[in-house]
Amino acid sequence: MNVKLILDIAKSLLLARWRQTLVAAIGVTFSIAMFITLLSFMTGLNDMLDGLILNRTPHVRLFNEVKPNPNQPINLSDEYKTHYNFIESVKSSGNSQEIYNNAAIMKALKEDERVLGLTPKITAQVLYNNGATDITGSVNGVEVETETKLFFFNNYVTSGKATDLKNVANSIILGKGVANKLLADIGDVVQVTTSKGELMSLKVVGFFQSGILEVDKVQSYASIGTTQKLMGKPNSYITDINIKLKDLSLAPALAKEYARLYDVDSEDIQTANSQFETGSTVRTIISYTVGITLLVVAGFGIYNILNMMIYEKMDSIAILKATGFSGKDVQRIFIAISLSIGFFGAFLGLIFGFLLTTVIDQIPFNPAALPTIKTFPIHYSPTFYIIGMVFSIITTYLAGFFPAQKASKIDPVVIIRGK
Amino acid sequence: MSEIVLQANNISKSFHDPITVKVLNDINFSITKGEFVSVIGKSGCGKSTLLYILSTMDTDYEGELLIDNQNMRNKKEGQLARVRSEKIGFVFQFHYLLNEFTVLKNVMLAGLKLGKYDAKEVEHRAMEKLKILGIESEAYKKANQLSGGQKQRVAIARALINDPLIIMGDEPTGNLDKKNSEMVFDIFKELSDVYNQTLLVVTHDQSFAGNTQRIIEMEDGRIISDEKAFIR
């Protein structure tokens, strides 16, 4: 009853000053619309830039690093256990990057609940032969199907078909930069030499463009089998296992676990790409800051308008108090006014924000490095809309609170006797 | 002995700014149900100040104020608002109607706030009050479309909505011409005679006061005479 009455009075006061109300609401609408647009656009860009690296980065990578053995014989000797042992000129032991027993490891990983999928990989250092000069580079041996499923391989193959790697024997997909240097076209045959001196002719079936020029200048892709042949290794030879997890945040823990379990080296995505995380965080903070600043400015607008309204409505407040409305009731009336400006302003703002983002989503944007991007990237997330609404209600509540406090303290005697 | 509606015991008040001035000095009197009392005195004698203390809106005083045998001291702001809503009706010199609302709604507001009856019943009662005052035809007009005399009648209807124990008036005819003043007086008289409504009116209109049942005269913050007019 009381609530209904208070809302009724608030509504009448609002409508009586609808022009001011409109200006205040437009302030909120504008800031919320910008807030939504900014966040959606920024997050869209973030996703795109992260995708550039993170999509193609395994969450956990298992490999064998060529490095000195940490367990040198002297450390194992009982006699010198309590001594400090200084060893100089330690050499790496063994030179195989192969993951031993990889078939069993992959079988076990496939059955792991936390693993979304995995794909084996071989990295071979090669020289592309181009007449008299050689260009250094590397060939990645991949399983096309799983690579496409987990790391969107086919998105980056700009010409030719990714599946041809599997279907055409002794085929290669060249990095765009490499292809430009070799003047190679699809259907041409290129010669590569491995670090061991073996020479092989490979047929070009496509071009690969990652969006990162440095990568495209050196990398090429071939099937696992072709790469094994190229390196003269048996068909059990694998140098990397790339794992994609169901939950990205588990990567550091699982990387350690697998390293211990399978006696290999491991690297998780967070360690490998920490700088991207930082960039995203900073961009997100900037968008939130700008959005909230806009809202605070709108809040001051509401504060001013309510203050003015209170000065204008001094008489009304006095008579309401004289006829039995308490200070609390008066305060509630003005807070209701402020909150309804906030609520309706924000509601419209969310709609306008959504419309604006859909418009931006249609604007053509063709970055040379990103063949899959055709328009400006927008990230649609209900979270932004909820945050926008909550923030606007908090801001308008605070903007209304202080004027309302003042209104509740108005002494009706002073007003009425002053006439 | 009829019941006492309002009682003032030793009420004093001082203004402290800029220097301490005693505006009310030891006021004692009581009003019984059905009385039509006027308070007269020269400007600045403290009669309005007294009225606002009696109305519970001004709480800065010494002494005791009893309304309906309840002591108003030590009551919180919200409780006092409740007392005003339930027991006191006001008519001021200026009408103080809310221009955003219709006449009917203006009358209803205080009734809705009290919440004793539901909205429909309050509306019905508000209409009745307007009828008593002869302005039911204006009920759906906005408050600012009325003439001065009509506005004051709406203000009286508003004061009546919760069937208050006492109606207080602060110069209710101060802003009106002779014709309208007489009309307002006639309404008060009718309320007193027909409905046995208790009324306390502060005025400097001698002819108005002369026709009331009891005249309290004040000077320099004191009551100098308190006499019942002979009953006609």
XYZ file of C-alpha atoms in Angstrom, chain A residues 1-418:
418
model
C 0.000 0.000 0.000
C 2.608 2.417 1.163
C 4.989 1.320 -1.587
C 2.316 1.797 -4.217
C 1.539 5.270 -2.915
C 5.190 6.259 -2.873
C 5.715 4.990 -6.416
C 2.586 6.806 -7.494
C 3.830 10.110 -6.094
C 7.289 9.519 -7.568
C 5.733 8.848 -10.964
C 3.674 12.047 -10.849
C 6.698 14.144 -9.892
C 8.691 12.531 -12.691
C 6.048 13.101 -15.333
C 5.493 16.667 -14.202
C 9.125 17.331 -15.083
C 9.360 14.968 -18.002
C 11.842 17.062 -19.974
C 14.407 17.029 -17.188
C 13.688 13.385 -16.591
C 14.284 12.658 -20.235
C 17.629 14.456 -20.225
C 18.712 12.510 -17.148
C 17.559 9.222 -18.646
C 19.308 9.968 -21.946
C 22.518 10.472 -19.985
C 22.177 7.013 -18.498
C 21.074 5.513 -21.805
C 24.055 6.974 -23.602
C 26.561 5.796 -21.049
C 25.120 2.296 -20.817
C 24.950 1.993 -24.604
C 28.591 3.053 -24.861
C 29.530 0.734 -22.018
C 27.949 -2.253 -23.766
C 29.387 -1.338 -27.160
C 32.853 -0.725 -25.804
C 32.984 -3.955 -23.837
C 31.518 -6.078 -26.634
C 33.891 -4.607 -29.181
C 36.954 -4.729 -26.934
C 36.256 -8.292 -25.890
C 35.649 -9.204 -29.519
C 39.057 -7.778 -30.414
C 40.610 -9.532 -27.440
C 39.129 -12.833 -28.501
C 40.386 -12.287 -32.024
C 43.921 -11.446 -30.916
C 43.965 -14.252 -28.374
C 42.645 -16.589 -31.013
C 45.577 -15.631 -33.183
C 47.899 -17.359 -30.727
C 45.823 -19.218 -28.180
C 43.620 -21.113 -30.628
C 46.671 -22.680 -32.111
C 48.527 -23.170 -28.876
C 48.024 -26.461 -27.125
C 46.903 -26.214 -23.530
C 49.580 -28.684 -22.583
C 52.482 -29.643 -24.808
C 54.506 -32.759 -24.073
C 57.962 -32.986 -25.617
C 61.502 -34.131 -24.993
C 63.955 -31.337 -24.617
C 67.594 -31.872 -25.456
C 69.306 -30.768 -22.272
C 71.980 -31.810 -19.797
C 70.925 -34.575 -17.471
C 70.270 -33.084 -14.026
C 71.412 -36.331 -12.387
C 75.134 -36.249 -13.040
C 77.058 -39.300 -11.742
C 78.890 -37.369 -9.051
C 75.598 -36.345 -7.441
C 74.582 -39.971 -7.185
C 77.809 -40.971 -5.444
C 77.357 -41.583 -1.710
C 80.822 -40.346 -0.954
C 80.268 -36.809 -2.274
C 76.659 -36.425 -1.320
C 77.382 -33.838 1.390
C 79.757 -31.865 -0.824
C 79.155 -29.025 -3.244
C 80.011 -30.447 -6.623
C 81.070 -28.150 -9.420
C 80.947 -29.725 -12.866
C 82.065 -27.826 -15.905
C 81.369 -28.343 -19.585
C 78.361 -30.534 -19.053
C 77.053 -31.827 -22.384
C 73.542 -32.784 -23.278
C 73.055 -36.497 -23.089
C 71.307 -38.335 -25.902
C 70.115 -36.344 -28.900
C 66.701 -37.771 -29.592
C 63.690 -35.551 -29.249
C 61.436 -38.536 -29.634
C 58.790 -39.220 -27.038
C 59.326 -42.851 -26.150
C 56.399 -45.190 -25.998
C 54.173 -42.434 -27.376
C 51.432 -44.794 -28.569
C 50.777 -45.938 -25.010
C 50.922 -42.391 -23.668
C 48.419 -41.174 -26.258
C 46.114 -44.084 -25.514
C 46.185 -43.285 -21.801
C 45.625 -39.553 -22.441
C 42.662 -40.236 -24.680
C 40.999 -42.016 -21.799
C 41.684 -39.135 -19.412
C 38.415 -37.409 -18.446
C 39.970 -33.942 -18.388
C 41.368 -34.099 -21.899
C 39.277 -32.760 -24.772
C 41.564 -34.138 -27.412
C 45.148 -34.505 -28.487
C 47.191 -34.591 -31.621
C 50.708 -35.830 -32.252
C 53.231 -33.650 -33.985
C 56.728 -33.818 -35.354
C 58.904 -30.783 -35.773
C 61.677 -31.126 -38.290
C 64.268 -28.489 -39.014
C 64.771 -28.217 -42.762
C 66.316 -26.142 -45.507
C 64.134 -25.213 -48.451
C 66.291 -25.463 -51.562
C 65.893 -22.594 -53.921
C 68.459 -22.793 -56.653
C 71.792 -21.827 -55.233
C 70.453 -20.581 -51.883
C 68.850 -22.437 -49.047
C 66.196 -21.006 -46.781
C 66.037 -22.298 -43.244
C 62.700 -23.304 -41.895
C 60.767 -26.035 -40.235
C 58.228 -28.587 -41.282
C 55.514 -29.577 -38.884
C 54.212 -33.059 -39.256
C 50.565 -33.041 -38.209
C 47.507 -35.236 -38.200
C 45.201 -33.099 -40.347
C 41.886 -34.235 -38.834
C 42.697 -33.762 -35.170
C 44.733 -30.636 -35.905
C 41.705 -29.135 -37.634
C 39.312 -30.206 -34.921
C 41.399 -28.935 -32.018
C 43.439 -26.086 -33.463
C 41.365 -24.916 -36.440
C 44.120 -25.776 -38.872
C 41.947 -25.486 -41.974
C 41.019 -21.871 -41.059
C 44.558 -20.842 -41.792
C 44.994 -22.724 -45.026
C 44.187 -19.877 -47.410
C 44.534 -21.714 -50.689
C 44.332 -25.410 -51.400
C 42.713 -27.968 -49.154
C 44.041 -29.032 -45.770
C 42.883 -32.623 -46.311
C 45.127 -32.909 -49.385
C 48.023 -33.285 -46.969
C 46.617 -36.684 -46.118
C 45.260 -37.608 -49.528
C 48.241 -36.657 -51.665
C 51.457 -38.561 -50.993
C 54.592 -36.526 -50.256
C 52.693 -33.253 -50.098
C 53.373 -30.044 -48.222
C 51.449 -26.896 -47.304
C 53.853 -23.987 -47.423
C 53.759 -20.921 -45.241
C 52.766 -17.947 -47.355
C 56.095 -16.241 -46.675
C 58.063 -19.322 -47.604
C 56.032 -19.751 -50.784
C 56.699 -16.147 -51.788
C 60.417 -16.641 -51.296
C 60.447 -19.889 -53.267
C 58.107 -18.505 -55.934
C 56.207 -21.764 -55.486
C 52.634 -22.221 -56.649
C 50.127 -24.956 -55.892
C 51.087 -28.067 -57.831
C 54.802 -27.164 -57.902
C 57.409 -29.410 -56.362
C 59.843 -28.041 -53.799
C 62.980 -29.639 -52.477
C 63.808 -29.737 -48.829
C 66.905 -30.919 -47.002
C 66.774 -32.103 -43.407
C 69.410 -31.261 -40.852
C 70.718 -34.801 -41.319
C 71.351 -34.090 -44.998
C 68.518 -36.103 -46.505
C 66.910 -34.598 -49.591
C 63.265 -34.932 -50.561
C 60.876 -33.540 -53.163
C 57.458 -32.482 -51.910
C 54.414 -31.376 -53.822
C 52.806 -28.092 -52.801
C 49.079 -28.579 -52.144
C 48.244 -25.345 -50.318
C 49.353 -22.197 -48.614
C 49.216 -21.475 -44.963
C 48.719 -18.025 -43.416
C 48.769 -17.767 -39.636
C 48.545 -14.002 -39.363
C 51.988 -13.821 -37.842
C 54.448 -12.955 -40.581
C 57.507 -14.380 -38.850
C 55.815 -17.749 -38.525
C 54.676 -17.811 -42.145
C 58.213 -17.120 -43.339
C 59.601 -20.325 -41.879
C 56.863 -22.855 -41.205
C 55.279 -25.432 -43.427
C 53.022 -28.386 -42.771
C 53.186 -31.954 -43.900
C 51.504 -35.140 -42.774
C 53.035 -37.195 -39.959
C 53.985 -39.945 -42.352
C 55.683 -37.611 -44.845
C 57.649 -35.955 -42.085
C 58.761 -39.312 -40.659
C 59.921 -40.301 -44.118
C 61.649 -36.939 -44.523
C 63.580 -37.490 -41.318
C 64.224 -41.130 -42.013
C 62.519 -42.226 -38.839
C 60.205 -45.177 -38.157
C 56.462 -44.566 -38.054
C 56.388 -44.543 -34.274
C 58.516 -41.408 -34.178
C 56.730 -38.439 -32.516
C 58.341 -35.341 -31.012
C 55.353 -33.542 -29.520
C 51.964 -34.393 -28.132
C 49.641 -31.391 -28.137
C 46.788 -31.647 -25.676
C 43.669 -29.556 -25.502
C 41.879 -29.651 -22.161
C 38.246 -29.247 -21.260
C 39.196 -26.677 -18.653
C 42.015 -24.334 -19.615
C 42.744 -23.342 -16.021
C 43.870 -26.867 -15.158
C 46.740 -26.652 -17.646
C 49.620 -25.780 -15.259
C 48.717 -28.546 -12.812
C 48.159 -31.152 -15.490
C 51.351 -30.199 -17.313
C 53.300 -31.043 -14.162
C 51.344 -34.212 -13.600
C 51.916 -35.542 -17.119
C 55.593 -34.600 -17.053
C 56.061 -36.690 -13.926
C 53.814 -39.541 -15.072
C 55.269 -39.990 -18.562
C 58.801 -38.798 -17.855
C 58.758 -36.051 -20.499
C 59.040 -32.267 -20.543
C 55.853 -30.253 -20.570
C 54.736 -26.707 -21.088
C 51.332 -25.209 -20.303
C 49.581 -22.454 -22.190
C 49.691 -19.968 -19.331
C 53.470 -20.135 -19.152
C 53.918 -20.148 -22.910
C 51.710 -17.124 -23.576
C 51.581 -15.105 -20.402
C 52.074 -11.842 -22.299
C 48.782 -12.296 -24.144
C 46.920 -12.731 -20.910
C 48.385 -9.434 -19.681
C 47.386 -7.605 -22.853
C 43.811 -8.848 -22.620
C 43.557 -7.890 -18.955
C 44.773 -4.364 -19.604
C 42.352 -3.876 -22.483
C 39.466 -5.161 -20.368
C 40.372 -2.851 -17.495
C 40.453 0.116 -19.874
C 36.994 -0.663 -21.258
C 35.497 -1.056 -17.790
C 37.111 2.169 -16.613
C 35.764 4.171 -19.533
C 32.314 2.612 -19.145
C 32.122 3.318 -15.444
C 33.415 6.861 -15.909
C 30.571 7.498 -18.353
C 28.117 6.137 -15.803
C 29.470 8.289 -13.007
C 29.083 11.364 -15.200
C 25.489 10.355 -15.869
C 25.108 9.899 -12.108
C 26.142 13.510 -11.524
C 23.547 14.566 -14.065
C 20.854 12.763 -12.095
C 22.165 14.249 -8.870
C 21.844 17.770 -10.287
C 18.385 17.233 -11.661
C 17.115 15.742 -8.411
C 18.611 18.598 -6.449
C 16.827 21.071 -8.677
C 13.613 19.119 -8.390
C 13.850 19.213 -4.616
C 14.282 22.978 -4.611
C 11.295 23.326 -6.883
C 9.188 20.913 -4.880
C 10.037 22.323 -1.463
C 6.365 23.222 -0.877
C 5.108 19.828 -1.914
C 7.600 18.114 0.365
C 6.560 20.382 3.231
C 2.880 19.654 2.825
C 3.477 15.928 2.458
C 5.340 16.025 5.732
C 2.664 18.154 7.393
C -0.038 15.706 6.368
C 1.659 12.685 7.816
C 4.450 11.572 5.482
C 7.612 10.876 7.449
C 11.117 11.879 6.401
C 11.703 8.258 5.359
C 8.697 8.339 3.033
C 9.984 11.508 1.370
C 13.421 9.957 1.020
C 11.903 6.860 -0.575
C 9.980 8.996 -3.055
C 13.143 10.661 -4.318
C 15.135 7.447 -4.382
C 12.309 5.862 -6.358
C 12.544 8.751 -8.836
C 16.280 8.296 -9.191
C 16.098 4.532 -9.497
C 13.394 4.650 -12.125
C 15.482 7.079 -14.191
C 18.370 4.650 -13.760
C 16.324 1.594 -14.571
C 14.574 2.865 -17.677
C 17.656 4.724 -18.877
C 19.738 1.591 -18.509
C 17.085 -0.577 -20.143
C 17.057 1.648 -23.223
C 20.835 1.800 -23.059
C 21.072 -1.974 -23.223
C 18.839 -2.010 -26.286
C 20.781 0.762 -28.022
C 24.055 -0.869 -27.030
C 22.905 -4.124 -28.577
C 21.812 -2.372 -31.781
C 25.096 -0.497 -31.992
C 27.123 -3.681 -31.585
C 25.111 -5.431 -34.304
C 25.831 -2.477 -36.596
C 29.557 -2.645 -35.831
C 29.374 -6.385 -36.411
C 28.327 -5.640 -40.025
C 31.168 -3.250 -40.830
C 33.640 -4.952 -43.199
C 37.068 -5.549 -41.741
C 39.594 -7.595 -43.709
C 42.935 -7.792 -41.968
C 45.479 -9.309 -44.321
C 46.819 -11.544 -41.597
C 43.464 -12.987 -40.556
C 41.714 -14.726 -43.409
C 38.757 -15.842 -41.255
C 37.806 -12.323 -40.121
C 35.407 -10.526 -42.462
C 33.800 -7.901 -40.178
C 34.736 -6.161 -36.941
C 34.703 -8.718 -34.176
C 32.005 -8.388 -31.513
C 31.676 -10.544 -28.464
C 28.059 -10.974 -27.358
C 27.785 -11.820 -23.702
C 24.836 -11.484 -21.301
C 27.366 -10.768 -18.560
C 28.029 -7.279 -19.983
C 24.323 -6.518 -19.973
C 23.915 -7.680 -16.390
C 26.960 -5.673 -15.269
C 25.672 -2.591 -17.116
C 22.283 -2.865 -15.443
C 23.697 -3.444 -11.971
C 26.189 -0.590 -12.270
C 23.590 1.843 -13.522
C 21.251 0.981 -10.667
C 24.011 1.371 -8.097
C 25.129 4.691 -9.609
C 21.644 6.137 -9.819
C 20.866 4.957 -6.305
C 23.891 6.830 -4.990
C 23.057 9.849 -7.148
C 19.556 9.846 -5.673
C 20.544 9.044 -2.125
C 22.089 12.373 -1.181
C 19.406 14.658 -2.619
C 16.791 12.351 -1.076
C 18.531 12.621 2.267
C 18.338 16.389 1.941
C 14.662 16.274 1.027
C 13.885 14.098 4.031
C 15.493 16.680 6.313
C 13.413 19.607 5.041
C 11.647 21.240 7.963
C 8.028 21.888 6.934
C 7.698 24.679 9.522
C 10.448 26.703 7.872
C 8.866 26.337 4.433
C 5.283 26.972 5.479
C 6.038 29.883 7.768
C 8.343 31.392 5.198
